[in-house]
Coordinates of C-alpha atoms and ligand atoms in Angstrom, one line a residue:
M1 CA 0.0 0.0 0.0
E2 CA 1.3 3.4 -0.9
Q3 CA 1.8 6.2 1.7
V4 CA -1.0 8.7 2.0
C5 CA -2.0 11.8 3.9
F6 CA -5.1 13.9 4.5
G7 CA -5.5 17.6 3.8
I8 CA -8.3 19.3 5.6
D9 CA -9.5 22.8 4.7
I10 CA -11.7 24.2 7.5
G11 CA -14.0 27.0 6.1
G12 CA -16.8 29.0 7.6
T13 CA -19.5 27.0 5.8
A14 CA -17.8 23.7 4.9
V15 CA -14.9 21.5 5.9
K16 CA -13.2 20.0 2.8
V17 CA -11.1 16.8 3.1
G18 CA -8.7 15.4 0.6
L19 CA -6.8 12.1 0.5
F20 CA -3.4 12.4 -1.3
N21 CA -0.5 10.2 -2.1
T22 CA 3.0 11.6 -1.6
A23 CA 3.4 12.5 -5.3
G24 CA 0.5 15.0 -4.9
K25 CA -2.2 13.0 -6.5
L26 CA -5.7 13.7 -5.1
L27 CA -7.0 10.2 -4.6
D28 CA -10.4 11.2 -3.2
K29 CA -12.1 14.2 -1.7
W30 CA -15.2 14.9 0.5
D31 CA -16.8 17.7 2.4
F32 CA -19.2 18.3 5.2
V33 CA -21.0 21.2 6.8
T34 CA -19.0 23.3 9.4
R35 CA -20.8 23.0 12.8
K36 CA -19.9 26.0 14.8
T37 CA -21.6 24.7 18.0
E38 CA -19.8 24.1 21.3
D39 CA -17.7 27.2 20.7
G40 CA -16.4 25.7 17.5
K41 CA -15.0 22.7 19.2
D42 CA -17.3 20.4 17.2
I43 CA -15.3 21.4 14.1
L44 CA -12.2 19.6 15.3
R45 CA -14.2 16.7 16.7
D46 CA -16.2 16.3 13.4
S47 CA -13.0 16.5 11.4
A48 CA -11.2 13.9 13.5
E49 CA -14.3 11.6 13.4
F50 CA -14.6 12.0 9.7
I51 CA -10.9 11.0 9.2
K52 CA -11.2 8.0 11.4
N53 CA -14.3 6.8 9.6
K54 CA -12.5 7.2 6.2
I55 CA -9.5 5.3 7.5
N56 CA -11.8 2.4 8.5
E57 CA -13.9 2.6 5.3
L58 CA -10.9 2.6 3.0
H59 CA -9.0 0.0 5.2
L60 CA -6.0 2.2 5.5
K61 CA -3.2 0.9 7.7
E62 CA -1.8 3.3 10.4
E63 CA 1.7 2.8 9.1
D64 CA 0.6 4.0 5.6
I65 CA -0.8 7.3 6.9
I66 CA 1.8 10.1 7.1
G67 CA -0.5 12.4 8.9
V68 CA -3.1 15.2 8.6
G69 CA -2.5 18.7 7.4
V70 CA -5.1 21.3 8.4
G71 CA -5.7 24.8 7.0
I72 CA -7.8 27.2 9.1
P73 CA -9.1 30.7 8.4
G74 CA -6.9 32.6 10.8
P75 CA -3.3 33.1 11.9
V76 CA -1.5 29.9 13.2
K77 CA 1.9 30.1 14.9
D78 CA 4.6 27.6 13.9
D79 CA 3.9 25.4 16.9
G80 CA 0.2 25.1 16.1
E81 CA -1.0 27.8 18.5
V82 CA -4.1 29.7 17.3
L83 CA -4.7 33.0 19.0
E84 CA -8.3 33.4 18.0
L85 CA -10.6 32.2 15.3
A86 CA -13.5 34.6 15.8
N87 CA -15.4 33.6 12.7
L88 CA -15.5 30.0 13.8
G89 CA -16.2 30.9 17.4
L90 CA -12.9 29.4 18.6
G91 CA -10.7 31.1 21.2
H92 CA -7.0 30.5 22.1
F93 CA -5.9 26.9 21.6
N94 CA -3.3 24.6 20.0
I95 CA -4.9 23.1 17.0
E96 CA -2.1 20.6 16.3
E97 CA -2.2 19.2 19.9
E98 CA -6.0 19.0 19.9
M99 CA -6.1 17.2 16.5
R100 CA -3.3 14.9 17.4
S101 CA -5.0 13.7 20.6
L102 CA -8.3 13.4 18.7
T103 CA -6.9 11.4 15.8
G104 CA -3.7 9.8 17.1
L105 CA -2.0 10.9 13.9
N106 CA 0.7 13.5 13.1
V107 CA -0.8 16.9 12.5
K108 CA 0.5 20.1 11.0
A109 CA -1.6 23.2 10.8
G110 CA -1.4 26.5 9.0
N111 CA -3.4 29.5 7.8
D112 CA -5.7 28.5 4.9
A113 CA -4.6 31.3 2.5
N114 CA -1.0 30.4 3.1
A115 CA -1.8 26.7 2.6
A116 CA -3.6 27.5 -0.7
A117 CA -0.4 29.2 -1.9
L118 CA 1.6 26.1 -0.9
G119 CA -1.0 24.0 -2.8
E120 CA -0.7 26.1 -6.0
L121 CA 3.1 25.8 -5.7
W122 CA 3.0 22.1 -5.2
M123 CA 0.5 21.0 -7.9
G124 CA -1.0 24.1 -9.4
G125 CA -0.2 27.4 -11.2
G126 CA 3.1 27.8 -9.4
K127 CA 4.3 24.2 -10.1
G128 CA 8.0 24.1 -10.9
Y129 CA 8.8 27.3 -9.0
R130 CA 10.2 27.8 -5.5
N131 CA 9.4 31.5 -4.9
M132 CA 5.8 32.5 -5.5
V133 CA 3.2 35.0 -4.5
L134 CA -0.5 33.9 -4.6
A135 CA -3.2 36.6 -4.7
T136 CA -6.7 35.1 -4.2
L137 CA -9.4 37.4 -5.6
G138 CA -12.7 36.4 -4.1
T139 CA -15.2 38.2 -1.8
G140 CA -12.0 39.7 -0.3
V141 CA -8.4 39.5 -1.3
G142 CA -6.3 36.8 0.3
G143 CA -2.8 35.6 -0.4
G144 CA 0.3 33.8 0.5
I145 CA 4.0 34.1 0.0
I146 CA 6.3 31.1 -0.6
L147 CA 10.1 31.5 -0.4
N148 CA 12.4 28.6 -1.1
G149 CA 9.4 26.3 -1.2
A150 CA 8.2 27.2 2.3
I151 CA 5.4 29.4 3.5
V152 CA 6.4 32.8 4.9
A153 CA 4.2 32.8 8.0
G154 CA 5.7 35.6 10.1
S155 CA 6.1 35.7 13.8
N156 CA 2.4 35.3 14.6
G157 CA 1.3 33.4 11.4
A158 CA -0.2 36.6 10.0
A159 CA 2.2 37.2 7.0
G160 CA 1.0 37.2 3.4
E161 CA -2.1 39.5 4.1
I162 CA -1.8 40.9 0.6
G163 CA -5.4 42.2 0.6
H164 CA -4.5 44.9 3.1
I165 CA -1.6 46.5 1.4
L166 CA -2.3 50.2 1.1
V167 CA -2.6 51.2 -2.5
N168 CA -4.6 54.4 -2.3
E169 CA -4.2 56.8 0.6
E170 CA -6.9 59.1 -0.8
E171 CA -9.7 56.5 -0.3
T172 CA -12.5 57.6 2.0
A173 CA -14.4 54.3 2.4
T174 CA -13.3 52.0 5.2
C175 CA -12.0 48.4 4.6
G176 CA -13.2 45.5 6.7
C177 CA -9.8 45.6 8.4
G178 CA -10.3 49.1 9.7
K179 CA -8.0 50.9 7.3
K180 CA -8.8 52.9 4.2
G181 CA -7.4 52.3 0.7
C182 CA -6.5 48.6 0.9
L183 CA -6.0 46.5 -2.2
E184 CA -9.1 44.4 -1.2
Q185 CA -11.3 47.5 -1.7
Y186 CA -10.4 47.4 -5.4
A187 CA -9.3 44.0 -6.6
S188 CA -11.9 41.8 -4.8
A189 CA -15.2 40.9 -6.5
T190 CA -17.0 43.4 -4.4
G191 CA -14.2 46.0 -5.0
I192 CA -14.5 45.6 -8.7
V193 CA -18.3 46.1 -8.6
R194 CA -17.7 49.2 -6.4
I195 CA -15.2 50.7 -8.9
A196 CA -17.6 50.0 -11.8
K197 CA -20.5 51.8 -10.0
N198 CA -18.3 54.8 -9.3
I199 CA -17.2 55.0 -12.9
L200 CA -20.7 54.6 -14.1
S201 CA -22.0 57.4 -11.9
E202 CA -19.2 59.8 -12.9
S203 CA -19.6 59.2 -16.6
S204 CA -22.5 59.8 -18.9
E205 CA -21.2 57.4 -21.5
E206 CA -23.2 54.5 -22.8
S207 CA -22.2 51.1 -21.3
D208 CA -23.6 47.6 -21.2
L209 CA -23.0 47.8 -17.4
R210 CA -25.8 50.3 -17.0
G211 CA -29.2 49.3 -15.6
K212 CA -27.9 46.0 -14.2
D213 CA -29.3 45.4 -10.7
D214 CA -27.1 42.4 -10.1
L215 CA -23.8 43.8 -11.4
S216 CA -21.0 41.3 -10.7
A217 CA -17.3 41.2 -11.3
K218 CA -18.0 38.5 -13.9
T219 CA -20.3 40.9 -15.9
V220 CA -17.6 43.6 -15.7
F221 CA -15.0 41.2 -17.2
D222 CA -17.4 39.8 -19.8
C223 CA -18.3 43.4 -21.0
A224 CA -14.6 44.4 -20.9
K225 CA -13.8 41.5 -23.2
E226 CA -16.6 42.7 -25.6
G227 CA -14.8 46.1 -25.7
D228 CA -17.2 48.1 -23.4
K229 CA -15.2 51.2 -22.6
L230 CA -16.4 51.7 -19.0
A231 CA -16.0 48.0 -18.2
L232 CA -12.4 48.2 -19.6
E233 CA -11.7 51.3 -17.4
T234 CA -12.9 49.3 -14.4
V235 CA -10.7 46.3 -15.2
E236 CA -7.7 48.7 -15.7
K237 CA -8.2 50.3 -12.4
A238 CA -8.6 47.1 -10.4
C239 CA -5.6 45.5 -12.1
R240 CA -3.6 48.8 -11.7
Y241 CA -4.0 48.5 -7.9
L242 CA -3.2 44.8 -8.0
G243 CA -0.1 45.5 -10.1
I244 CA 1.0 48.2 -7.7
A245 CA 0.6 45.9 -4.7
M246 CA 2.6 43.2 -6.4
S247 CA 5.4 45.6 -7.2
H248 CA 5.6 46.5 -3.5
I249 CA 5.9 42.8 -2.6
A250 CA 8.5 42.2 -5.4
Q251 CA 10.6 45.0 -4.1
I252 CA 11.0 43.1 -0.8
I253 CA 11.0 39.4 -1.8
D254 CA 11.8 39.2 -5.5
P255 CA 9.6 36.2 -6.4
E256 CA 9.8 34.2 -9.6
V257 CA 6.1 34.1 -10.3
F258 CA 2.8 35.7 -9.3
V259 CA -0.2 33.4 -9.3
I260 CA -3.7 34.9 -9.4
G261 CA -6.6 32.7 -8.1
G262 CA -10.0 33.0 -6.6
G263 CA -13.4 33.3 -8.3
V264 CA -12.4 36.6 -10.0
S265 CA -9.5 34.9 -11.8
R266 CA -11.9 32.9 -13.9
A267 CA -12.0 35.9 -16.1
G268 CA -8.7 34.5 -17.4
E269 CA -5.7 36.1 -19.0
I270 CA -7.2 39.6 -19.2
I271 CA -6.4 39.8 -15.4
T272 CA -2.8 38.4 -15.6
E273 CA -1.9 40.5 -18.6
T274 CA -3.4 43.8 -17.3
T275 CA -1.9 43.3 -13.9
K276 CA 1.5 42.5 -15.4
K277 CA 1.4 45.7 -17.4
Y278 CA 0.9 47.9 -14.2
Y279 CA 3.4 45.8 -12.3
N280 CA 6.1 46.5 -14.8
I281 CA 5.2 50.3 -14.7
N282 CA 5.6 50.4 -11.0
V283 CA 8.6 48.1 -10.2
M284 CA 12.3 48.8 -10.4
N285 CA 14.1 47.7 -13.6
A286 CA 15.9 44.7 -12.1
L287 CA 12.5 43.2 -11.0
K288 CA 10.5 43.7 -14.2
N289 CA 9.1 40.9 -16.4
K290 CA 8.2 38.3 -13.8
E291 CA 5.9 35.5 -14.7
F292 CA 2.1 36.0 -14.1
K293 CA 0.0 32.9 -14.1
L294 CA -3.5 31.8 -13.2
A295 CA -4.2 29.5 -10.4
T296 CA -5.3 26.0 -11.5
L297 CA -6.6 24.2 -8.4
G298 CA -9.7 26.3 -7.8
N299 CA -11.4 25.5 -4.5
D300 CA -9.1 22.5 -4.0
A301 CA -6.0 24.6 -3.4
G302 CA -6.6 24.6 0.3
I303 CA -6.7 20.8 0.7
Y304 CA -3.6 20.4 -1.6
G305 CA -1.7 22.9 0.5
A306 CA -2.9 21.4 3.8
A307 CA -1.7 17.9 2.6
K308 CA 1.7 19.4 1.6
L309 CA 2.0 20.9 5.1
I310 CA 2.2 17.5 6.6
L311 CA 4.5 16.2 3.8
A312 CA 6.9 19.1 4.0
Ligands
ZN1 ZN1 -7.9 46.3 4.7

């Protein structure tokens, strides 16, 4: 029997579980609803129970299981200590110790966005590279930084918060983090819609974006690809801020590749190409012309990265 490991991605609505071999092949995957009851403690109990059931069901032998990697939506210190997981209702605890005692297996935990970056490096858009920045453009903007093949987690596990890099100090609206002018306010799906609405209200020009009650980032990109002028302006603005943020990151860590993921990245190369253009305008000469790629693992990036945490 080949050696295998589990990758668990704990989210606010669902817990995703993947079974991998050491070569990075996803052998099977499942998910179940996140129960936030008992101050969130049921999440770990449910996860451990789920793993134990799968081990029995698949007749896995203990010596064939390398362990369990876990990604959680909050900062995790290197020893597994979690300071607080407010959105899951969990307080201060050590997730690795708890999961180890619940499963009897080796456990390694990390922040979910950082884990997703590691996953993309291992088997996704960053495959073949060792120094990578992932920007995940979804409802918010998340991200992760990988240097020499390892996650840059920082002293408290809070590194790689790309979404809250200041890109516009003139902004008057407040970001979810409490600051004003964060990347997330422009390059997230909600940010892109906000830019579009502002551009529409300031212009009298015709646009296919007008009169749409349910204006979405996807609509903006679809219309931009059709040549709609105001949609193109919106895309340029969002990608300009993203390119500026990436130039700041590059000035410090000089990565090989930028990978763009999240729901918004389904728009495709229009994002990587436009962002690269503004990156090159705003970065010093020696750092120009980095690779810009799309993420390829979609919602599975988190389980891939969690699995890689325990294999690394
Ligand atoms: Zn912010």
